[in-house]
């Protein structure tokens, strides 16, 4: 069930990003890729992978 909840969260967050800021779409997709890479690399720790990808997205959106 947690995978379903995270999937719904990801879809709604990406939909909001794409509709409000089309230039941020690439950054959001990069954050998703970071989540997919970090999650198995660090022992499938959900909080760590979501936290790292959120930080990556926020840094990219605010610096570039």
PDB file of C-alpha atoms in Angstrom:
ATOM      1  CA  UNK A   1       0.000   0.000   0.000  1.00  0.00           C
ATOM      2  CA  UNK A   2       2.795   2.551   0.626  1.00  0.00           C
ATOM      3  CA  UNK A   3       3.821   2.254  -3.035  1.00  0.00           C
ATOM      4  CA  UNK A   4       0.303   3.214  -4.109  1.00  0.00           C
ATOM      5  CA  UNK A   5       0.238   6.191  -1.772  1.00  0.00           C
ATOM      6  CA  UNK A   6       3.642   7.405  -2.986  1.00  0.00           C
ATOM      7  CA  UNK A   7       2.568   6.930  -6.602  1.00  0.00           C
ATOM      8  CA  UNK A   8      -0.536   9.051  -6.102  1.00  0.00           C
ATOM      9  CA  UNK A   9       1.547  11.697  -4.338  1.00  0.00           C
ATOM     10  CA  UNK A  10       4.101  11.720  -7.157  1.00  0.00           C
ATOM     11  CA  UNK A  11       1.457  12.010  -9.881  1.00  0.00           C
ATOM     12  CA  UNK A  12      -0.364  14.880  -8.176  1.00  0.00           C
ATOM     13  CA  UNK A  13       2.875  16.711  -7.400  1.00  0.00           C
ATOM     14  CA  UNK A  14       4.179  16.358 -10.954  1.00  0.00           C
ATOM     15  CA  UNK A  15       0.825  17.405 -12.402  1.00  0.00           C
ATOM     16  CA  UNK A  16       0.855  20.544 -10.250  1.00  0.00           C
ATOM     17  CA  UNK A  17       4.426  21.349 -11.242  1.00  0.00           C
ATOM     18  CA  UNK A  18       3.812  20.857 -14.947  1.00  0.00           C
ATOM     19  CA  UNK A  19       0.659  22.980 -15.016  1.00  0.00           C
ATOM     20  CA  UNK A  20       2.030  25.838 -12.905  1.00  0.00           C
ATOM     21  CA  UNK A  21       5.645  25.997 -14.066  1.00  0.00           C
ATOM     22  CA  UNK A  22       6.446  24.268 -17.357  1.00  0.00           C
ATOM     23  CA  UNK A  23      10.130  25.202 -16.985  1.00  0.00           C
ATOM     24  CA  UNK A  24      10.303  23.267 -13.717  1.00  0.00           C
ATOM     25  CA  UNK A  25       9.159  20.031 -15.350  1.00  0.00           C
ATOM     26  CA  UNK A  26      12.705  18.912 -16.093  1.00  0.00           C
ATOM     27  CA  UNK A  27      13.761  19.589 -12.527  1.00  0.00           C
ATOM     28  CA  UNK A  28      10.824  17.616 -11.167  1.00  0.00           C
ATOM     29  CA  UNK A  29      11.594  14.690 -13.455  1.00  0.00           C
ATOM     30  CA  UNK A  30      15.242  14.847 -12.377  1.00  0.00           C
ATOM     31  CA  UNK A  31      14.093  14.672  -8.756  1.00  0.00           C
ATOM     32  CA  UNK A  32      12.043  11.575  -9.602  1.00  0.00           C
ATOM     33  CA  UNK A  33      15.146  10.018 -11.178  1.00  0.00           C
ATOM     34  CA  UNK A  34      17.124  10.845  -8.028  1.00  0.00           C
ATOM     35  CA  UNK A  35      14.449   9.122  -5.943  1.00  0.00           C
ATOM     36  CA  UNK A  36      14.608   6.025  -8.129  1.00  0.00           C
ATOM     37  CA  UNK A  37      18.404   5.971  -7.849  1.00  0.00           C
ATOM     38  CA  UNK A  38      18.734   6.749  -4.142  1.00  0.00           C
ATOM     39  CA  UNK A  39      16.005   4.390  -2.949  1.00  0.00           C
ATOM     40  CA  UNK A  40      17.705   1.081  -3.816  1.00  0.00           C
ATOM     41  CA  UNK A  41      21.213   2.454  -3.260  1.00  0.00           C
ATOM     42  CA  UNK A  42      20.639   3.247   0.412  1.00  0.00           C
ATOM     43  CA  UNK A  43      18.725   0.196   1.568  1.00  0.00           C
ATOM     44  CA  UNK A  44      15.210   1.157   0.427  1.00  0.00           C
ATOM     45  CA  UNK A  45      14.794   3.898   3.009  1.00  0.00           C
ATOM     46  CA  UNK A  46      11.743   5.841   1.855  1.00  0.00           C
ATOM     47  CA  UNK A  47      12.255   8.915   4.020  1.00  0.00           C
ATOM     48  CA  UNK A  48      15.860   9.273   2.851  1.00  0.00           C
ATOM     49  CA  UNK A  49      15.055   8.910  -0.848  1.00  0.00           C
ATOM     50  CA  UNK A  50      12.090  11.301  -0.718  1.00  0.00           C
ATOM     51  CA  UNK A  51      14.066  13.799   1.377  1.00  0.00           C
ATOM     52  CA  UNK A  52      17.067  13.790  -0.951  1.00  0.00           C
ATOM     53  CA  UNK A  53      14.939  14.177  -4.069  1.00  0.00           C
ATOM     54  CA  UNK A  54      12.926  16.974  -2.479  1.00  0.00           C
ATOM     55  CA  UNK A  55      16.132  18.786  -1.596  1.00  0.00           C
ATOM     56  CA  UNK A  56      17.438  18.347  -5.145  1.00  0.00           C
ATOM     57  CA  UNK A  57      14.233  19.735  -6.647  1.00  0.00           C
ATOM     58  CA  UNK A  58      14.102  22.707  -4.270  1.00  0.00           C
ATOM     59  CA  UNK A  59      17.754  23.585  -4.883  1.00  0.00           C
ATOM     60  CA  UNK A  60      17.331  23.344  -8.650  1.00  0.00           C
ATOM     61  CA  UNK A  61      14.163  25.419  -8.715  1.00  0.00           C
ATOM     62  CA  UNK A  62      15.650  28.152  -6.517  1.00  0.00           C
ATOM     63  CA  UNK A  63      19.126  28.394  -8.060  1.00  0.00           C
ATOM     64  CA  UNK A  64      18.551  27.971 -11.780  1.00  0.00           C
TER      65      UNK A  64
END
